[in-house]
PDB file of C-alpha atoms in Angstrom:
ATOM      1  CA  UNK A   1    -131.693 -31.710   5.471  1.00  0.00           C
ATOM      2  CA  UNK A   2    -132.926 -28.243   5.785  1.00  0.00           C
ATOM      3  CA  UNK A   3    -135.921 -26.744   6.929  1.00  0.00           C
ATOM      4  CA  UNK A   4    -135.846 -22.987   4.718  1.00  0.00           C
ATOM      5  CA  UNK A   5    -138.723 -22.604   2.231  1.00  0.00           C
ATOM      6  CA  UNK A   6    -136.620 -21.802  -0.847  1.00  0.00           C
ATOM      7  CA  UNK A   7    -135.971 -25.783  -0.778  1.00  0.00           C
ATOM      8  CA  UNK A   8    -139.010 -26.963   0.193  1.00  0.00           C
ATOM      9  CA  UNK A   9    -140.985 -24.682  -2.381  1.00  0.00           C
ATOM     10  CA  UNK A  10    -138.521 -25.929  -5.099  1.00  0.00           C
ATOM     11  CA  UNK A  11    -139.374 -29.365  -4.330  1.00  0.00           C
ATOM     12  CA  UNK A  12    -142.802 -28.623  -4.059  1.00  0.00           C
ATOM     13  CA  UNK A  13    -143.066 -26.978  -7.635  1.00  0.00           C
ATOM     14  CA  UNK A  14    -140.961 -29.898  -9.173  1.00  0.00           C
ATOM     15  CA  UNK A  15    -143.361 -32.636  -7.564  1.00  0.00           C
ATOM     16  CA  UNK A  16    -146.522 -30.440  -8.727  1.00  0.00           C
ATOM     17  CA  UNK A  17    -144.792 -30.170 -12.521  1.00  0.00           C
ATOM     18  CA  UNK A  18    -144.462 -34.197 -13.015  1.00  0.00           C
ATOM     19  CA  UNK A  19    -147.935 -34.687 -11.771  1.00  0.00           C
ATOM     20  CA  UNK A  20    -149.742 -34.114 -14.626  1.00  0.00           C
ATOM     21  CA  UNK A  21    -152.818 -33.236 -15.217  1.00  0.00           C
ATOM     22  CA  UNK A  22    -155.846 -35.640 -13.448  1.00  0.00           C
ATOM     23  CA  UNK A  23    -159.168 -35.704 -13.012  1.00  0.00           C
ATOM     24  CA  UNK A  24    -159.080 -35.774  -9.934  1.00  0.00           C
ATOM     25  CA  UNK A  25    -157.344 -33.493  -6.367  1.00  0.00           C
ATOM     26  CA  UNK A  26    -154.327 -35.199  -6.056  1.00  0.00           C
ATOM     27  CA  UNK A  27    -152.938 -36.123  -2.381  1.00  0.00           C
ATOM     28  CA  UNK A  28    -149.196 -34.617  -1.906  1.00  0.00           C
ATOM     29  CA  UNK A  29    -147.050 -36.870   0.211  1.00  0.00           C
ATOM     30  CA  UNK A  30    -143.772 -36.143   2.065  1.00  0.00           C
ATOM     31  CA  UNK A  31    -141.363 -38.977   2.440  1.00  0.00           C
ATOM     32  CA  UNK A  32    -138.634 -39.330   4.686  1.00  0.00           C
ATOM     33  CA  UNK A  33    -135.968 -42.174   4.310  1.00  0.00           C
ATOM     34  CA  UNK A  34    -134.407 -42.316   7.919  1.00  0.00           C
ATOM     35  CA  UNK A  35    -130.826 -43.324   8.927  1.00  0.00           C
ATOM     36  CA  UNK A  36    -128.722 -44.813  11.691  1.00  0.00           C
ATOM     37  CA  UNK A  37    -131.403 -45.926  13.964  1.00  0.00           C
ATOM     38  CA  UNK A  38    -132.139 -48.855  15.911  1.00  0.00           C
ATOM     39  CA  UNK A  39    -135.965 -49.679  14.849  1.00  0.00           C
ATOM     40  CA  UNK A  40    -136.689 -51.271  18.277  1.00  0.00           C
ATOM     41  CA  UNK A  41    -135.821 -48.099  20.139  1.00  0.00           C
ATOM     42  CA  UNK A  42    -138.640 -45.604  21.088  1.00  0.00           C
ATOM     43  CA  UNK A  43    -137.402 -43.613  17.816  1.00  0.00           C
ATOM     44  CA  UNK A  44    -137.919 -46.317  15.362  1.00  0.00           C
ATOM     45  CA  UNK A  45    -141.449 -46.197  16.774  1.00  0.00           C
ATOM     46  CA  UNK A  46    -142.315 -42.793  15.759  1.00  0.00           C
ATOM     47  CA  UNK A  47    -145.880 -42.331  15.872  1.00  0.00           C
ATOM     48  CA  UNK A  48    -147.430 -38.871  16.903  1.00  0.00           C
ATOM     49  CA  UNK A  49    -150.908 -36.619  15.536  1.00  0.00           C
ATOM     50  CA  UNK A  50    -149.381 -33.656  13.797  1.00  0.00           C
ATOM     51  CA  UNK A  51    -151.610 -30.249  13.581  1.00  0.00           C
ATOM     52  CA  UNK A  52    -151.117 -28.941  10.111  1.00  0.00           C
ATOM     53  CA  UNK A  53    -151.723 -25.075  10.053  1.00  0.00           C
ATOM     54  CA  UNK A  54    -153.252 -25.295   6.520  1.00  0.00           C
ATOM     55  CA  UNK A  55    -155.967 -27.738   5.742  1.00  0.00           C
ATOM     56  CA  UNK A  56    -156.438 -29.594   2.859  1.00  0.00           C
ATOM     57  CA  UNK A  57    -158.574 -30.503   0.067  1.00  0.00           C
ATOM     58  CA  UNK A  58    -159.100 -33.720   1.231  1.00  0.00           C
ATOM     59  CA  UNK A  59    -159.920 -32.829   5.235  1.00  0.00           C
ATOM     60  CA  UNK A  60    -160.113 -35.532   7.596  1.00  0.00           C
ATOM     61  CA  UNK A  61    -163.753 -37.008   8.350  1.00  0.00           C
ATOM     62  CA  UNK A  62    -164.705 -36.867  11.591  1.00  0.00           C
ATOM     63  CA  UNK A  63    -166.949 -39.422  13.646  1.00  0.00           C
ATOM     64  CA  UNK A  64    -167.888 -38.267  17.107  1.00  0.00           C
ATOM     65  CA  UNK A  65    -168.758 -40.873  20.046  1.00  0.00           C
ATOM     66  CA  UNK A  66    -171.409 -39.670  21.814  1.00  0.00           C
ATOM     67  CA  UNK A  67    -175.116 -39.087  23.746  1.00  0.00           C
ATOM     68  CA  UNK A  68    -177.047 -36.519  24.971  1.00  0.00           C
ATOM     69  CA  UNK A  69    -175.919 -33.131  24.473  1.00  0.00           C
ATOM     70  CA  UNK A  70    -172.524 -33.645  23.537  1.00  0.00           C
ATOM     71  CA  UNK A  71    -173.876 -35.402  20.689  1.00  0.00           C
ATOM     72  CA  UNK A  72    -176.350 -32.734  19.939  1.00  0.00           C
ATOM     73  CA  UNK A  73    -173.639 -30.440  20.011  1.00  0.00           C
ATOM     74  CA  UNK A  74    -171.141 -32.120  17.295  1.00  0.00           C
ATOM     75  CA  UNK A  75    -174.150 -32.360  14.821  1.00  0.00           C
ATOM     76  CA  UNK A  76    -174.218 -28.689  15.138  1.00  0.00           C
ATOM     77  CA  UNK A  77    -170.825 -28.343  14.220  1.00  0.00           C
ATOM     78  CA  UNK A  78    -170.912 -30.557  11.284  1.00  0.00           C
ATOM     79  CA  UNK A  79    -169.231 -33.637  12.423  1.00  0.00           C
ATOM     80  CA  UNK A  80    -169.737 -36.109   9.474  1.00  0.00           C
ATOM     81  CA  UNK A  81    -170.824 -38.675  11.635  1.00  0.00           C
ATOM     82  CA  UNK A  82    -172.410 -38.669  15.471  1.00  0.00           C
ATOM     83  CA  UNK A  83    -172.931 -42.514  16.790  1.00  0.00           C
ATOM     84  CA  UNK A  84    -174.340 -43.410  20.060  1.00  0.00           C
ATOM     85  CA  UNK A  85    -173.647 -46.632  22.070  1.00  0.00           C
ATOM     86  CA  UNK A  86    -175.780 -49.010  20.005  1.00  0.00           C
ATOM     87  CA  UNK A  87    -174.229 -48.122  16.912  1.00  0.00           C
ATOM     88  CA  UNK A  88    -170.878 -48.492  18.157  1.00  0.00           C
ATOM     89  CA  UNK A  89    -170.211 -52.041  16.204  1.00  0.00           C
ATOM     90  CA  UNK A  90    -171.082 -50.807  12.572  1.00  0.00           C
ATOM     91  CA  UNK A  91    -168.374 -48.601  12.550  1.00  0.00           C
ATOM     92  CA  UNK A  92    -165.970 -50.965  13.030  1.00  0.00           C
ATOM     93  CA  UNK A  93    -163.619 -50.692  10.330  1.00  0.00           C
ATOM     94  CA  UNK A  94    -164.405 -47.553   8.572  1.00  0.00           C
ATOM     95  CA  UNK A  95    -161.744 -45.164   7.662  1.00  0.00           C
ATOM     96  CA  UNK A  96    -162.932 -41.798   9.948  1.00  0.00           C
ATOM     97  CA  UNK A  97    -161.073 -39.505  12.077  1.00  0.00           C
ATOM     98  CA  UNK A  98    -162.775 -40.662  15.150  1.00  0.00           C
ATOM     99  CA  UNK A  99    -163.777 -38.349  18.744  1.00  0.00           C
ATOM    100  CA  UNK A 100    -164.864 -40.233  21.658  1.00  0.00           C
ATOM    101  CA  UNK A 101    -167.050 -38.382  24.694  1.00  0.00           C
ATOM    102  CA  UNK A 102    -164.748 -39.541  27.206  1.00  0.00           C
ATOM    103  CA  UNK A 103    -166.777 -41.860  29.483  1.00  0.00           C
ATOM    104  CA  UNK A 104    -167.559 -44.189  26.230  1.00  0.00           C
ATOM    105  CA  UNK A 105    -163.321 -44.615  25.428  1.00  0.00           C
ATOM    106  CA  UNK A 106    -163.642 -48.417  26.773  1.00  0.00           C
ATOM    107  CA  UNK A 107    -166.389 -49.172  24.980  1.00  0.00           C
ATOM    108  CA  UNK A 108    -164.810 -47.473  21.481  1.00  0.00           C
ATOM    109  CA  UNK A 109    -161.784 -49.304  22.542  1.00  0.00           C
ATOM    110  CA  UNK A 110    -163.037 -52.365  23.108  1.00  0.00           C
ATOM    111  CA  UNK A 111    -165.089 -52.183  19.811  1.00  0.00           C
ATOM    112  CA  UNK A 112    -162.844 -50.741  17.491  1.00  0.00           C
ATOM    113  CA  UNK A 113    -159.634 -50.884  18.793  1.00  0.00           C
ATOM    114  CA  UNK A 114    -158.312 -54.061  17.204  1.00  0.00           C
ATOM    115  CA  UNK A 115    -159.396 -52.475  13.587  1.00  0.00           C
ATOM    116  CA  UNK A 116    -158.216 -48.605  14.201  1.00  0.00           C
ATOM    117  CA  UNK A 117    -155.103 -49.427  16.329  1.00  0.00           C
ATOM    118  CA  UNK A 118    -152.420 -50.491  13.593  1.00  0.00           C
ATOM    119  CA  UNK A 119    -153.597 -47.988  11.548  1.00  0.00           C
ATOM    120  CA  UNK A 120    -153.162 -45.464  14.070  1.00  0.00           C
ATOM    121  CA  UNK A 121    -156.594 -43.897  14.072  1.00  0.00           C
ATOM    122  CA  UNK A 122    -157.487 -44.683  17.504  1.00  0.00           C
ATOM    123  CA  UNK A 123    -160.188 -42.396  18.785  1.00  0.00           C
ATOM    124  CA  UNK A 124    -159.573 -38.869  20.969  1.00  0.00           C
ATOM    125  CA  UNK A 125    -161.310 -38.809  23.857  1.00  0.00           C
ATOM    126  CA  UNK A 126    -163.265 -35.305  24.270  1.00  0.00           C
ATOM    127  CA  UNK A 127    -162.688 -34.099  27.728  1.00  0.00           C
ATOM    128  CA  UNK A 128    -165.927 -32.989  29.829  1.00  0.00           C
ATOM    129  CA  UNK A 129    -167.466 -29.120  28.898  1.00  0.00           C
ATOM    130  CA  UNK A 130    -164.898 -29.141  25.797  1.00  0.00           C
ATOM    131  CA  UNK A 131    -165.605 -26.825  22.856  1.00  0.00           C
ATOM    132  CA  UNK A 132    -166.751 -29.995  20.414  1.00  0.00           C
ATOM    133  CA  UNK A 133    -166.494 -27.490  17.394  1.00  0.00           C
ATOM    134  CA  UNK A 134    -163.228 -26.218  18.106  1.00  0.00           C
ATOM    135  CA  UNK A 135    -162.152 -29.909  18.528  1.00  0.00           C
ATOM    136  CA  UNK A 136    -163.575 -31.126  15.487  1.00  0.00           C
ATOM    137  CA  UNK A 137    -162.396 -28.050  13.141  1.00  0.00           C
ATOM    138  CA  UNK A 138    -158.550 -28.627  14.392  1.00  0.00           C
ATOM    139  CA  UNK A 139    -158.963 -32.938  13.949  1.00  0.00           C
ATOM    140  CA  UNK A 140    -159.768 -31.901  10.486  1.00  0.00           C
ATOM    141  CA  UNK A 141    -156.389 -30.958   9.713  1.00  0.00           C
ATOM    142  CA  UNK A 142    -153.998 -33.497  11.692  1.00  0.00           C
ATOM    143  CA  UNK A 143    -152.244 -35.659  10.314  1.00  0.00           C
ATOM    144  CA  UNK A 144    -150.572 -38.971  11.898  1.00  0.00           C
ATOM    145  CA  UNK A 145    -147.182 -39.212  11.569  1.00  0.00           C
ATOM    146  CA  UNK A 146    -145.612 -43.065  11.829  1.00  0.00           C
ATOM    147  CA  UNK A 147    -142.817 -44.832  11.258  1.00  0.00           C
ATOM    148  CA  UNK A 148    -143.687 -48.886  11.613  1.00  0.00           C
ATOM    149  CA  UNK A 149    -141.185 -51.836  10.761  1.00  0.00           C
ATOM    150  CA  UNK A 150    -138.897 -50.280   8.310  1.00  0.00           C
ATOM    151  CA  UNK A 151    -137.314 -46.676   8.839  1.00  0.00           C
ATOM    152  CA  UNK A 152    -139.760 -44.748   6.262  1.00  0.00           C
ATOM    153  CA  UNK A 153    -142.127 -42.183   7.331  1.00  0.00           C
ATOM    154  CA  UNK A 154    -145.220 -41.614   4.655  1.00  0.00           C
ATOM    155  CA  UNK A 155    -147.644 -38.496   5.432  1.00  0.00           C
ATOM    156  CA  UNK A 156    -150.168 -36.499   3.515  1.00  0.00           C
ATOM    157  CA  UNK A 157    -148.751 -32.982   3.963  1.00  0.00           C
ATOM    158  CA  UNK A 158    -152.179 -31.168   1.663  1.00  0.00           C
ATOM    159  CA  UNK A 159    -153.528 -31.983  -1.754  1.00  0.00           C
ATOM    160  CA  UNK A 160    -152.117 -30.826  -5.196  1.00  0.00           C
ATOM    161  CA  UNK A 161    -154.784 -27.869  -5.330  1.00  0.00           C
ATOM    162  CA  UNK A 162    -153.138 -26.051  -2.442  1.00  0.00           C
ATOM    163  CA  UNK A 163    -150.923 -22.937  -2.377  1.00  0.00           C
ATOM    164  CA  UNK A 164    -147.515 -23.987  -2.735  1.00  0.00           C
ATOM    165  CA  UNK A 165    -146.751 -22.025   0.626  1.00  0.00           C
ATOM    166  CA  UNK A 166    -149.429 -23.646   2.360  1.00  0.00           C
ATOM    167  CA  UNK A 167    -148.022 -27.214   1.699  1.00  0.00           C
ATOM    168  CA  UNK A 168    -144.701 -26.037   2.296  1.00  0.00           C
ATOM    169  CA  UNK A 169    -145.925 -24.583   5.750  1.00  0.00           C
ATOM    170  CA  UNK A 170    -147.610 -28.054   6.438  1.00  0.00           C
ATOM    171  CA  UNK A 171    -144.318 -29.901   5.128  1.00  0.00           C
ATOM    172  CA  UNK A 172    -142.243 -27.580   8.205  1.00  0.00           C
ATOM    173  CA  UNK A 173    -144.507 -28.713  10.979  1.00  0.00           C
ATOM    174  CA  UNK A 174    -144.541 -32.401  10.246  1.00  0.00           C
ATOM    175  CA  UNK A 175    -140.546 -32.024  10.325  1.00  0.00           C
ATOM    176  CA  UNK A 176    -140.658 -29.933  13.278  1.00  0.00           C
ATOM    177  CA  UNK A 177    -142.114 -33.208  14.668  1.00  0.00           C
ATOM    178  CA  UNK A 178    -140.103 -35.869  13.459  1.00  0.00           C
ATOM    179  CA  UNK A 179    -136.747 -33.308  14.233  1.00  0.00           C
ATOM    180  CA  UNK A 180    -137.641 -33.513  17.756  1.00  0.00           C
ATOM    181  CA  UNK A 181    -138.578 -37.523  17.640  1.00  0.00           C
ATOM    182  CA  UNK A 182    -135.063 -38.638  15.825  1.00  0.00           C
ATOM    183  CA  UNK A 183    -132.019 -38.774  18.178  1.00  0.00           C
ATOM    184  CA  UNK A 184    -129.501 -36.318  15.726  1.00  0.00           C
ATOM    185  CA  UNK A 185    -132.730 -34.942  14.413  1.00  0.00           C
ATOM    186  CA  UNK A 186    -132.755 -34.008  10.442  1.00  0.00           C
ATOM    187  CA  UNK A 187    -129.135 -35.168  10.084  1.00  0.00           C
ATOM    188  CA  UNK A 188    -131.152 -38.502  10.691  1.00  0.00           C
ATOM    189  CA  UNK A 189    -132.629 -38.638   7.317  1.00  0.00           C
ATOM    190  CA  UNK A 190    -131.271 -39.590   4.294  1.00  0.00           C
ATOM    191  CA  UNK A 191    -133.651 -38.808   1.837  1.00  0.00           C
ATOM    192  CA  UNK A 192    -136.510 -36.957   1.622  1.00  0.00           C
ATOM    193  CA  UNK A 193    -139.323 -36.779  -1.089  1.00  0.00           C
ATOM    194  CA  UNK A 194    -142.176 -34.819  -2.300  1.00  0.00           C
ATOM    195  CA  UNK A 195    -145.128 -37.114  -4.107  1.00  0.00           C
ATOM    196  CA  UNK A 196    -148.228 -36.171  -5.673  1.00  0.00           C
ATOM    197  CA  UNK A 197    -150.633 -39.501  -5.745  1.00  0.00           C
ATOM    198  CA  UNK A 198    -149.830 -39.838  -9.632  1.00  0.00           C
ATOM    199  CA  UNK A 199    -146.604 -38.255  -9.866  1.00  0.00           C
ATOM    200  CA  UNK A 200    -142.590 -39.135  -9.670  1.00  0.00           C
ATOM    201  CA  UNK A 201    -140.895 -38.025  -6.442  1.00  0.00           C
ATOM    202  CA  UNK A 202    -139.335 -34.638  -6.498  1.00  0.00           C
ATOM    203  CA  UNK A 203    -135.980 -35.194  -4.072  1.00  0.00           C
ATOM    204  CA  UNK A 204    -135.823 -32.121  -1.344  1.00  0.00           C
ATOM    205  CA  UNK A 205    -132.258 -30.974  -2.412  1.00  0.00           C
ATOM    206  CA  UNK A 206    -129.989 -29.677   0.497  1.00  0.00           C
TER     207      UNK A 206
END
C-alpha cells in the first residue's frame, strides 16, 4: 500500500463525503487489515505511542501525577487534571492521557495499572527538571497505536473538521510506525480504510 498523498487525500475526501452532515466533530479513523503474520510474534503485538504532527479537534486530556512544584508547574500549563498521592484511587478508571512525576510510577502503577493497562493508557513517567509544558502540549497529540488478538489496527488519525492535509500528514506518521513494526512492512497489509465515526469506510486505493 502506498504512502504518497494523492492516495491518501483521495481517500480522505471520499471518507469525509459519506459522512454526512452531524451535529457533532466527527473522529476520523484509519484502519489497517494486516496479513501473513503470526499473532504471537512480537509483530502481532504491535503496540507503540505515535506523535501526530497535527493535533486534533478532539486533543487528548491530560492528568498529571504529581506534588510540590512539579504539580504547580502542570497547572500552569493547563493540564486538565493535577492529582497528588491521596487522590490517586479516584482516578482509577477514567479515560485521561495520564503523566506521572517519576518517583510516584509504583504507586500510579499499582493503583491504576490493572484499569489503564489493556487499554494501553498506562501513565508516562516525567523525568526530573523536565519541561512539564512541553510534555503535556506533545501528549496532546499522540496517539496509541495497537494491534491486540486479531490482526486489525484501529487509530484516531484527527477529527472530520481538520484540513484534509493535516489528517493525511497524521495518517503518514502512524504508517511510518506500523511500516517499521510489520516484518515486509506495508506489503503486510491487506486493506486499509479511512472512517469518519458516522460514516462508510473509504478503501485507500493503491
Amino acid at each position: 500500500m502506498p504512502l504518497d498523498k494523492k492516495t491518501l487525500l483521495d481517500a480522505v475526501k471520499e471518507a469525509k463525503a459519506q459522512s454526512g452532515e452531524k451535529k457533532f466533530n466527527q473522529t476520523v479513523e484509519l484502519i489497517l487489515d494486516i496479513k501473513e503474520i503470526d499473532m504471537k510474534s512480537p509483530e502481532g503485538k504491535i503496540q507503540a505511542v505515535v506523535d501526530l504532527p497535527h493535533v486534533s479537534g478532539k486533543p487528548n486530556k491530560i492528568l498529571v501525577v504529581a506534588s510540590g512544584e512539579l504539580a504547580l508547574k502542570a497547572r500552569q500549563a493547563k493540564a486538565d487534571s493535577v492529582i497528588e498521592r491521596a487522590e490517586l484511587e479516584a482516578y482509577a478508571g477514567k479515560k485521561k492521557q495520564f503523566l506521572s512525576e517519576a518517583p510516584l510510577m509504583p504507586l500510579v502503577g499499582k493503583i491504576l495499572g490493572p484499569v489503564l493497562g489493556p487499554r494501553g493508557k498506562l501513565p508516562v513517567p516525567v523525568p526530573p527538571n523536565a519541561d512539564i509544558a512541553v510534555l503535556i502540549t506533545k501528549h496532546r497529540k499522540t496517539v496509541v497505536v495497537r494491534m491486540r488478538n486479531q490482526p486489525i489496527i484501529q487509530c484516531a488519525v484527527g477529527t472530520a473538521d481538520m484540513k484534509e492535509e493535516e489528517l493525511v500528514d497524521n495518517m503518514q506518521a502512524v504508517l511510518r510506525l506500523v511500516e517499521g513494526k510489520l516484518k515486509r512492512g506495508l506489503k503486510n497489509v491487506k486493506f486499509a480504510f479511512i472512517k469518519t465515526s458516522m460514516g462508510e469506510p473509504a478503501k485507500i486505493k493503491p
